[in-house]
Amino acid sequence: MPAERTPAALPVAAARRRRLRADRARQLADLLRHQILTGAFPRGVLPLEDALAADHHASRNTVRQALDLLRGEGLVDRQPGVGTVVVAEKYPHGLDRLQGLAETLHEHGRVTNEVRNLGPVRAPGPVAHRLGLPDDADVLCVERLRRLGGLPLSLDLSYLPMDIGSGLLGCDLENTDVFRLLEQLTGGPLGHADITLEAVNADAHAAAVLQAPRGAALLMLERLTHLPCGRPVDLEFIRFRGDRITMSGVLRRSP
């Protein structure tokens, strides 16, 4: 006969069951999130809980917990008489091509830019180093709030060497990607970019500008773009609203 559980073991077993349920709910939420973002529910209405449970071999309690997680993210909501519906759209941003935001999202609407700051500044030491400039060099600083369909999407801060960046001062930065303008100024295509992607919390300024809750998770893309000759010409710090953008790309394993 199996050994009888001691009273002390009962809370441990219950905690383990709760942890397992939470793990399953998180795993199911990941699967449902991917389906939502890839258009698996074209009418924006998720199947009923019984159908989701059957499709994913999960209990109804697990399905409910998974949907609660997605509601907490603001991705879905419950509507009486309808069910669980998608209430937020995330836009795909590729990481395997060097493109400006308007080029990347042209299928989803018009990207507009509010130029919040534009002018020469003394380059901070790390910026001068990344751009290969002397420590006392000036750079062009450009800060833009970028909107898609009128909704704030990203806050972009760019630093450019003055011999190239000064040409942007008379350009239409409100309606044109910096990449496109740089190619016009340099007479050819850009080369490559080094990127870093991480999650950061929205500070008070970024939260106010992006109309996001203070402390909300933002996607921070740091990108250093080079000309074909290898010269760095554009150092960017781009804060995306994490609830409105999803990053994707194709990675190939080297032989």
PDB file of C-alpha atoms in Angstrom:
ATOM      1  CA  MET A   1       0.000   0.000   0.000  1.00  0.00           C
ATOM      2  CA  PRO A   2       1.267   3.538  -0.727  1.00  0.00           C
ATOM      3  CA  ALA A   3       2.561   5.432   2.258  1.00  0.00           C
ATOM      4  CA  GLU A   4       0.030   7.750   3.844  1.00  0.00           C
ATOM      5  CA  ARG A   5       0.837  11.406   3.356  1.00  0.00           C
ATOM      6  CA  THR A   6       1.790  13.305   6.459  1.00  0.00           C
ATOM      7  CA  PRO A   7       0.012  16.574   7.237  1.00  0.00           C
ATOM      8  CA  ALA A   8       3.224  18.483   6.517  1.00  0.00           C
ATOM      9  CA  ALA A   9       3.393  17.012   3.002  1.00  0.00           C
ATOM     10  CA  LEU A  10      -0.112  18.125   2.029  1.00  0.00           C
ATOM     11  CA  PRO A  11       0.646  21.869   1.586  1.00  0.00           C
ATOM     12  CA  VAL A  12       3.747  20.952  -0.429  1.00  0.00           C
ATOM     13  CA  ALA A  13       1.714  18.755  -2.757  1.00  0.00           C
ATOM     14  CA  ALA A  14      -0.953  21.430  -3.154  1.00  0.00           C
ATOM     15  CA  ALA A  15       1.683  24.058  -3.960  1.00  0.00           C
ATOM     16  CA  ARG A  16       3.191  21.728  -6.553  1.00  0.00           C
ATOM     17  CA  ARG A  17      -0.212  21.246  -8.210  1.00  0.00           C
ATOM     18  CA  ARG A  18      -0.758  25.006  -8.322  1.00  0.00           C
ATOM     19  CA  ARG A  19       2.683  25.483  -9.846  1.00  0.00           C
ATOM     20  CA  LEU A  20       2.006  22.841 -12.486  1.00  0.00           C
ATOM     21  CA  ARG A  21      -1.345  24.482 -13.364  1.00  0.00           C
ATOM     22  CA  ALA A  22       0.359  27.869 -13.624  1.00  0.00           C
ATOM     23  CA  ASP A  23       3.075  26.378 -15.838  1.00  0.00           C
ATOM     24  CA  ARG A  24       0.497  24.804 -18.157  1.00  0.00           C
ATOM     25  CA  ALA A  25      -1.494  28.047 -18.328  1.00  0.00           C
ATOM     26  CA  ARG A  26       1.624  30.040 -19.248  1.00  0.00           C
ATOM     27  CA  GLN A  27       2.559  27.499 -21.905  1.00  0.00           C
ATOM     28  CA  LEU A  28      -0.945  27.596 -23.376  1.00  0.00           C
ATOM     29  CA  ALA A  29      -0.938  31.410 -23.306  1.00  0.00           C
ATOM     30  CA  ASP A  30       2.272  31.349 -25.365  1.00  0.00           C
ATOM     31  CA  LEU A  31       0.612  29.136 -27.983  1.00  0.00           C
ATOM     32  CA  LEU A  32      -2.545  31.233 -28.120  1.00  0.00           C
ATOM     33  CA  ARG A  33      -0.547  34.461 -28.321  1.00  0.00           C
ATOM     34  CA  HIS A  34       1.309  33.150 -31.363  1.00  0.00           C
ATOM     35  CA  GLN A  35      -1.970  32.136 -33.003  1.00  0.00           C
ATOM     36  CA  ILE A  36      -3.446  35.584 -32.344  1.00  0.00           C
ATOM     37  CA  LEU A  37      -0.417  37.429 -33.723  1.00  0.00           C
ATOM     38  CA  THR A  38      -0.267  35.270 -36.856  1.00  0.00           C
ATOM     39  CA  GLY A  39      -3.959  35.713 -37.701  1.00  0.00           C
ATOM     40  CA  ALA A  40      -5.212  32.254 -36.758  1.00  0.00           C
ATOM     41  CA  PHE A  41      -8.508  33.811 -35.637  1.00  0.00           C
ATOM     42  CA  PRO A  42      -9.377  36.020 -38.643  1.00  0.00           C
ATOM     43  CA  ARG A  43     -12.631  37.344 -37.203  1.00  0.00           C
ATOM     44  CA  GLY A  44     -10.863  38.235 -33.985  1.00  0.00           C
ATOM     45  CA  VAL A  45     -12.954  35.819 -31.915  1.00  0.00           C
ATOM     46  CA  LEU A  46     -11.288  32.927 -30.114  1.00  0.00           C
ATOM     47  CA  PRO A  47     -12.985  29.500 -29.986  1.00  0.00           C
ATOM     48  CA  LEU A  48     -15.032  28.604 -26.933  1.00  0.00           C
ATOM     49  CA  GLU A  49     -13.181  27.352 -23.858  1.00  0.00           C
ATOM     50  CA  ASP A  50     -14.308  23.742 -24.456  1.00  0.00           C
ATOM     51  CA  ALA A  51     -12.926  23.843 -28.000  1.00  0.00           C
ATOM     52  CA  LEU A  52      -9.636  25.370 -26.862  1.00  0.00           C
ATOM     53  CA  ALA A  53      -9.336  22.733 -24.160  1.00  0.00           C
ATOM     54  CA  ALA A  54      -9.907  19.940 -26.688  1.00  0.00           C
ATOM     55  CA  ASP A  55      -7.555  21.436 -29.291  1.00  0.00           C
ATOM     56  CA  HIS A  56      -4.718  21.869 -26.803  1.00  0.00           C
ATOM     57  CA  HIS A  57      -5.379  18.805 -24.628  1.00  0.00           C
ATOM     58  CA  ALA A  58      -5.830  21.026 -21.598  1.00  0.00           C
ATOM     59  CA  SER A  59      -8.357  21.369 -18.819  1.00  0.00           C
ATOM     60  CA  ARG A  60     -10.908  24.181 -18.838  1.00  0.00           C
ATOM     61  CA  ASN A  61      -9.285  25.628 -15.725  1.00  0.00           C
ATOM     62  CA  THR A  62      -5.967  25.820 -17.584  1.00  0.00           C
ATOM     63  CA  VAL A  63      -7.689  27.513 -20.535  1.00  0.00           C
ATOM     64  CA  ARG A  64      -9.314  30.063 -18.241  1.00  0.00           C
ATOM     65  CA  GLN A  65      -5.996  30.835 -16.568  1.00  0.00           C
ATOM     66  CA  ALA A  66      -4.282  31.212 -19.953  1.00  0.00           C
ATOM     67  CA  LEU A  67      -6.981  33.623 -21.156  1.00  0.00           C
ATOM     68  CA  ASP A  68      -6.623  35.581 -17.912  1.00  0.00           C
ATOM     69  CA  LEU A  69      -2.912  36.009 -18.689  1.00  0.00           C
ATOM     70  CA  LEU A  70      -3.705  37.306 -22.165  1.00  0.00           C
ATOM     71  CA  ARG A  71      -6.349  39.656 -20.758  1.00  0.00           C
ATOM     72  CA  GLY A  72      -3.749  40.963 -18.340  1.00  0.00           C
ATOM     73  CA  GLU A  73      -1.533  41.778 -21.330  1.00  0.00           C
ATOM     74  CA  GLY A  74      -4.393  43.703 -22.928  1.00  0.00           C
ATOM     75  CA  LEU A  75      -4.376  41.374 -25.921  1.00  0.00           C
ATOM     76  CA  VAL A  76      -7.880  39.911 -25.501  1.00  0.00           C
ATOM     77  CA  ASP A  77     -11.030  40.693 -23.569  1.00  0.00           C
ATOM     78  CA  ARG A  78     -14.298  39.000 -22.689  1.00  0.00           C
ATOM     79  CA  GLN A  79     -17.435  40.356 -24.375  1.00  0.00           C
ATOM     80  CA  PRO A  80     -20.872  39.187 -23.187  1.00  0.00           C
ATOM     81  CA  GLY A  81     -22.689  37.208 -25.842  1.00  0.00           C
ATOM     82  CA  VAL A  82     -19.591  37.017 -28.033  1.00  0.00           C
ATOM     83  CA  GLY A  83     -16.815  35.350 -26.053  1.00  0.00           C
ATOM     84  CA  THR A  84     -13.122  36.101 -25.927  1.00  0.00           C
ATOM     85  CA  VAL A  85     -12.113  38.594 -28.623  1.00  0.00           C
ATOM     86  CA  VAL A  86      -8.848  40.131 -29.744  1.00  0.00           C
ATOM     87  CA  VAL A  87      -8.810  43.797 -28.679  1.00  0.00           C
ATOM     88  CA  ALA A  88      -5.213  44.837 -29.449  1.00  0.00           C
ATOM     89  CA  GLU A  89      -3.195  44.569 -32.628  1.00  0.00           C
ATOM     90  CA  LYS A  90       0.539  44.008 -32.667  1.00  0.00           C
ATOM     91  CA  TYR A  91       2.488  44.966 -35.750  1.00  0.00           C
ATOM     92  CA  PRO A  92       5.297  42.738 -37.062  1.00  0.00           C
ATOM     93  CA  HIS A  93       8.770  44.250 -37.188  1.00  0.00           C
ATOM     94  CA  GLY A  94      11.367  42.131 -38.983  1.00  0.00           C
ATOM     95  CA  LEU A  95      14.887  41.818 -37.636  1.00  0.00           C
ATOM     96  CA  ASP A  96      16.463  40.253 -40.714  1.00  0.00           C
ATOM     97  CA  ARG A  97      16.277  43.287 -43.036  1.00  0.00           C
ATOM     98  CA  LEU A  98      17.649  46.800 -42.620  1.00  0.00           C
ATOM     99  CA  GLN A  99      14.589  48.991 -43.108  1.00  0.00           C
ATOM    100  CA  GLY A 100      13.060  52.124 -41.678  1.00  0.00           C
ATOM    101  CA  LEU A 101       9.827  51.902 -39.735  1.00  0.00           C
ATOM    102  CA  ALA A 102       7.641  53.269 -42.549  1.00  0.00           C
ATOM    103  CA  GLU A 103       9.142  50.716 -44.947  1.00  0.00           C
ATOM    104  CA  THR A 104       8.649  47.904 -42.464  1.00  0.00           C
ATOM    105  CA  LEU A 105       5.012  48.699 -41.639  1.00  0.00           C
ATOM    106  CA  HIS A 106       3.774  50.132 -44.947  1.00  0.00           C
ATOM    107  CA  GLU A 107       1.139  47.381 -45.251  1.00  0.00           C
ATOM    108  CA  HIS A 108      -0.427  48.402 -41.929  1.00  0.00           C
ATOM    109  CA  GLY A 109      -0.890  52.111 -42.433  1.00  0.00           C
ATOM    110  CA  ARG A 110       0.921  55.408 -42.597  1.00  0.00           C
ATOM    111  CA  VAL A 111       3.739  56.139 -40.167  1.00  0.00           C
ATOM    112  CA  THR A 112       3.991  59.790 -39.129  1.00  0.00           C
ATOM    113  CA  ASN A 113       6.736  61.422 -37.107  1.00  0.00           C
ATOM    114  CA  GLU A 114       6.601  64.204 -34.551  1.00  0.00           C
ATOM    115  CA  VAL A 115      10.060  65.782 -34.394  1.00  0.00           C
ATOM    116  CA  ARG A 116      10.543  66.593 -30.704  1.00  0.00           C
ATOM    117  CA  ASN A 117      14.188  67.598 -30.839  1.00  0.00           C
ATOM    118  CA  LEU A 118      16.543  68.394 -33.707  1.00  0.00           C
ATOM    119  CA  GLY A 119      19.942  70.047 -33.593  1.00  0.00           C
ATOM    120  CA  PRO A 120      23.663  69.678 -32.957  1.00  0.00           C
ATOM    121  CA  VAL A 121      24.930  68.658 -29.510  1.00  0.00           C
ATOM    122  CA  ARG A 122      28.306  67.750 -28.065  1.00  0.00           C
ATOM    123  CA  ALA A 123      28.566  64.000 -28.449  1.00  0.00           C
ATOM    124  CA  PRO A 124      28.518  62.063 -25.167  1.00  0.00           C
ATOM    125  CA  GLY A 125      31.679  59.987 -24.867  1.00  0.00           C
ATOM    126  CA  PRO A 126      30.086  56.617 -25.652  1.00  0.00           C
ATOM    127  CA  VAL A 127      28.271  58.094 -28.676  1.00  0.00           C
ATOM    128  CA  ALA A 128      31.476  59.595 -30.078  1.00  0.00           C
ATOM    129  CA  HIS A 129      33.219  56.265 -29.568  1.00  0.00           C
ATOM    130  CA  ARG A 130      30.481  54.258 -31.309  1.00  0.00           C
ATOM    131  CA  LEU A 131      30.445  56.671 -34.251  1.00  0.00           C
ATOM    132  CA  GLY A 132      34.247  56.764 -34.509  1.00  0.00           C
ATOM    133  CA  LEU A 133      34.434  60.501 -33.747  1.00  0.00           C
ATOM    134  CA  PRO A 134      36.768  62.603 -31.592  1.00  0.00           C
ATOM    135  CA  ASP A 135      35.647  63.089 -28.004  1.00  0.00           C
ATOM    136  CA  ASP A 136      34.872  66.786 -28.552  1.00  0.00           C
ATOM    137  CA  ALA A 137      32.916  66.290 -31.793  1.00  0.00           C
ATOM    138  CA  ASP A 138      29.402  67.557 -32.345  1.00  0.00           C
ATOM    139  CA  VAL A 139      26.673  65.255 -33.610  1.00  0.00           C
ATOM    140  CA  LEU A 140      23.158  65.819 -34.872  1.00  0.00           C
ATOM    141  CA  CYS A 141      20.616  64.690 -32.299  1.00  0.00           C
ATOM    142  CA  VAL A 142      17.139  63.788 -33.539  1.00  0.00           C
ATOM    143  CA  GLU A 143      14.284  62.667 -31.290  1.00  0.00           C
ATOM    144  CA  ARG A 144      11.008  61.654 -32.906  1.00  0.00           C
ATOM    145  CA  LEU A 145       7.718  60.262 -31.679  1.00  0.00           C
ATOM    146  CA  ARG A 146       6.498  57.839 -34.315  1.00  0.00           C
ATOM    147  CA  ARG A 147       2.835  56.985 -34.761  1.00  0.00           C
ATOM    148  CA  LEU A 148       1.022  54.364 -36.794  1.00  0.00           C
ATOM    149  CA  GLY A 149      -2.625  55.052 -37.507  1.00  0.00           C
ATOM    150  CA  GLY A 150      -2.410  57.993 -35.117  1.00  0.00           C
ATOM    151  CA  LEU A 151      -1.355  55.812 -32.149  1.00  0.00           C
ATOM    152  CA  PRO A 152       2.072  56.235 -30.507  1.00  0.00           C
ATOM    153  CA  LEU A 153       4.327  53.351 -31.480  1.00  0.00           C
ATOM    154  CA  SER A 154       7.934  54.319 -30.738  1.00  0.00           C
ATOM    155  CA  LEU A 155      10.187  57.030 -29.362  1.00  0.00           C
ATOM    156  CA  ASP A 156      13.378  57.238 -31.444  1.00  0.00           C
ATOM    157  CA  LEU A 157      16.598  58.982 -30.429  1.00  0.00           C
ATOM    158  CA  SER A 158      19.267  59.173 -33.148  1.00  0.00           C
ATOM    159  CA  TYR A 159      22.834  60.503 -33.244  1.00  0.00           C
ATOM    160  CA  LEU A 160      24.559  61.195 -36.579  1.00  0.00           C
ATOM    161  CA  PRO A 161      27.972  62.693 -37.513  1.00  0.00           C
ATOM    162  CA  MET A 162      27.535  66.344 -38.444  1.00  0.00           C
ATOM    163  CA  ASP A 163      29.141  66.043 -41.900  1.00  0.00           C
ATOM    164  CA  ILE A 164      26.230  63.785 -42.863  1.00  0.00           C
ATOM    165  CA  GLY A 165      23.582  64.706 -40.301  1.00  0.00           C
ATOM    166  CA  SER A 166      23.620  68.404 -41.143  1.00  0.00           C
ATOM    167  CA  GLY A 167      22.030  67.496 -44.471  1.00  0.00           C
ATOM    168  CA  LEU A 168      18.943  66.335 -42.589  1.00  0.00           C
ATOM    169  CA  LEU A 169      18.221  69.795 -41.189  1.00  0.00           C
ATOM    170  CA  GLY A 170      16.301  70.864 -44.280  1.00  0.00           C
ATOM    171  CA  CYS A 171      14.628  67.500 -44.949  1.00  0.00           C
ATOM    172  CA  ASP A 172      11.079  66.314 -44.329  1.00  0.00           C
ATOM    173  CA  LEU A 173      11.689  64.304 -41.160  1.00  0.00           C
ATOM    174  CA  GLU A 174       7.976  64.297 -40.335  1.00  0.00           C
ATOM    175  CA  ASN A 175       7.045  62.058 -43.273  1.00  0.00           C
ATOM    176  CA  THR A 176      10.248  60.283 -44.315  1.00  0.00           C
ATOM    177  CA  ASP A 177      12.407  57.569 -42.752  1.00  0.00           C
ATOM    178  CA  VAL A 178      15.919  58.689 -41.807  1.00  0.00           C
ATOM    179  CA  PHE A 179      17.292  55.680 -43.694  1.00  0.00           C
ATOM    180  CA  ARG A 180      15.779  56.894 -46.947  1.00  0.00           C
ATOM    181  CA  LEU A 181      17.131  60.395 -46.380  1.00  0.00           C
ATOM    182  CA  LEU A 182      20.602  59.071 -45.543  1.00  0.00           C
ATOM    183  CA  GLU A 183      20.670  57.134 -48.789  1.00  0.00           C
ATOM    184  CA  GLN A 184      19.734  60.278 -50.690  1.00  0.00           C
ATOM    185  CA  LEU A 185      22.471  62.259 -48.937  1.00  0.00           C
ATOM    186  CA  THR A 186      25.199  59.633 -49.374  1.00  0.00           C
ATOM    187  CA  GLY A 187      24.206  58.652 -52.907  1.00  0.00           C
ATOM    188  CA  GLY A 188      23.794  54.945 -52.307  1.00  0.00           C
ATOM    189  CA  PRO A 189      22.299  52.215 -50.142  1.00  0.00           C
ATOM    190  CA  LEU A 190      23.206  51.708 -46.515  1.00  0.00           C
ATOM    191  CA  GLY A 191      25.334  48.744 -45.580  1.00  0.00           C
ATOM    192  CA  HIS A 192      24.633  46.845 -42.364  1.00  0.00           C
ATOM    193  CA  ALA A 193      23.614  47.467 -38.773  1.00  0.00           C
ATOM    194  CA  ASP A 194      24.576  46.066 -35.375  1.00  0.00           C
ATOM    195  CA  ILE A 195      21.497  45.630 -33.189  1.00  0.00           C
ATOM    196  CA  THR A 196      20.694  44.880 -29.571  1.00  0.00           C
ATOM    197  CA  LEU A 197      17.150  44.174 -28.383  1.00  0.00           C
ATOM    198  CA  GLU A 198      16.126  44.172 -24.753  1.00  0.00           C
ATOM    199  CA  ALA A 199      13.181  44.925 -22.483  1.00  0.00           C
ATOM    200  CA  VAL A 200      13.250  48.117 -20.409  1.00  0.00           C
ATOM    201  CA  ASN A 201      10.739  49.771 -18.105  1.00  0.00           C
ATOM    202  CA  ALA A 202       9.127  52.987 -19.285  1.00  0.00           C
ATOM    203  CA  ASP A 203      10.505  55.979 -17.401  1.00  0.00           C
ATOM    204  CA  ALA A 204       8.191  58.884 -16.642  1.00  0.00           C
ATOM    205  CA  HIS A 205       9.141  60.825 -19.799  1.00  0.00           C
ATOM    206  CA  ALA A 206       8.873  57.887 -22.203  1.00  0.00           C
ATOM    207  CA  ALA A 207       5.616  56.730 -20.620  1.00  0.00           C
ATOM    208  CA  ALA A 208       4.042  60.173 -21.025  1.00  0.00           C
ATOM    209  CA  VAL A 209       5.161  60.551 -24.633  1.00  0.00           C
ATOM    210  CA  LEU A 210       4.127  57.029 -25.645  1.00  0.00           C
ATOM    211  CA  GLN A 211       0.883  57.242 -23.621  1.00  0.00           C
ATOM    212  CA  ALA A 212       1.844  54.066 -21.778  1.00  0.00           C
ATOM    213  CA  PRO A 213       1.658  53.302 -18.052  1.00  0.00           C
ATOM    214  CA  ARG A 214       4.770  54.314 -16.151  1.00  0.00           C
ATOM    215  CA  GLY A 215       6.917  51.245 -15.625  1.00  0.00           C
ATOM    216  CA  ALA A 216       5.311  49.375 -18.530  1.00  0.00           C
ATOM    217  CA  ALA A 217       7.581  47.060 -20.473  1.00  0.00           C
ATOM    218  CA  LEU A 218       9.036  48.618 -23.619  1.00  0.00           C
ATOM    219  CA  LEU A 219      11.129  46.985 -26.317  1.00  0.00           C
ATOM    220  CA  MET A 220      14.417  48.836 -26.646  1.00  0.00           C
ATOM    221  CA  LEU A 221      16.171  48.446 -30.001  1.00  0.00           C
ATOM    222  CA  GLU A 222      19.707  49.831 -30.094  1.00  0.00           C
ATOM    223  CA  ARG A 223      20.949  50.006 -33.684  1.00  0.00           C
ATOM    224  CA  LEU A 224      24.242  51.235 -35.122  1.00  0.00           C
ATOM    225  CA  THR A 225      23.967  51.558 -38.895  1.00  0.00           C
ATOM    226  CA  HIS A 226      26.989  51.610 -41.219  1.00  0.00           C
ATOM    227  CA  LEU A 227      27.657  52.657 -44.795  1.00  0.00           C
ATOM    228  CA  PRO A 228      28.832  49.927 -47.203  1.00  0.00           C
ATOM    229  CA  CYS A 229      32.432  51.027 -46.512  1.00  0.00           C
ATOM    230  CA  GLY A 230      31.907  50.203 -42.833  1.00  0.00           C
ATOM    231  CA  ARG A 231      31.671  53.752 -41.501  1.00  0.00           C
ATOM    232  CA  PRO A 232      29.083  54.112 -38.687  1.00  0.00           C
ATOM    233  CA  VAL A 233      26.608  56.892 -39.494  1.00  0.00           C
ATOM    234  CA  ASP A 234      23.519  56.450 -37.321  1.00  0.00           C
ATOM    235  CA  LEU A 235      23.306  55.400 -33.667  1.00  0.00           C
ATOM    236  CA  GLU A 236      19.696  54.895 -32.566  1.00  0.00           C
ATOM    237  CA  PHE A 237      17.930  54.105 -29.321  1.00  0.00           C
ATOM    238  CA  ILE A 238      14.352  53.143 -30.184  1.00  0.00           C
ATOM    239  CA  ARG A 239      11.747  52.498 -27.489  1.00  0.00           C
ATOM    240  CA  PHE A 240       8.757  50.569 -28.846  1.00  0.00           C
ATOM    241  CA  ARG A 241       5.484  50.053 -27.028  1.00  0.00           C
ATOM    242  CA  GLY A 242       5.683  46.348 -26.273  1.00  0.00           C
ATOM    243  CA  ASP A 243       1.930  45.948 -26.589  1.00  0.00           C
ATOM    244  CA  ARG A 244       1.926  47.234 -30.183  1.00  0.00           C
ATOM    245  CA  ILE A 245       4.955  45.615 -31.803  1.00  0.00           C
ATOM    246  CA  THR A 246       6.350  42.112 -32.183  1.00  0.00           C
ATOM    247  CA  MET A 247       9.871  41.366 -33.409  1.00  0.00           C
ATOM    248  CA  SER A 248      10.573  38.473 -35.737  1.00  0.00           C
ATOM    249  CA  GLY A 249      13.294  37.177 -38.003  1.00  0.00           C
ATOM    250  CA  VAL A 250      14.832  34.145 -39.639  1.00  0.00           C
ATOM    251  CA  LEU A 251      18.045  32.735 -38.160  1.00  0.00           C
ATOM    252  CA  ARG A 252      20.147  30.175 -40.007  1.00  0.00           C
ATOM    253  CA  ARG A 253      22.650  27.891 -38.335  1.00  0.00           C
ATOM    254  CA  SER A 254      26.089  28.093 -39.904  1.00  0.00           C
ATOM    255  CA  PRO A 255      27.522  24.781 -41.138  1.00  0.00           C
TER     256      PRO A 255
END
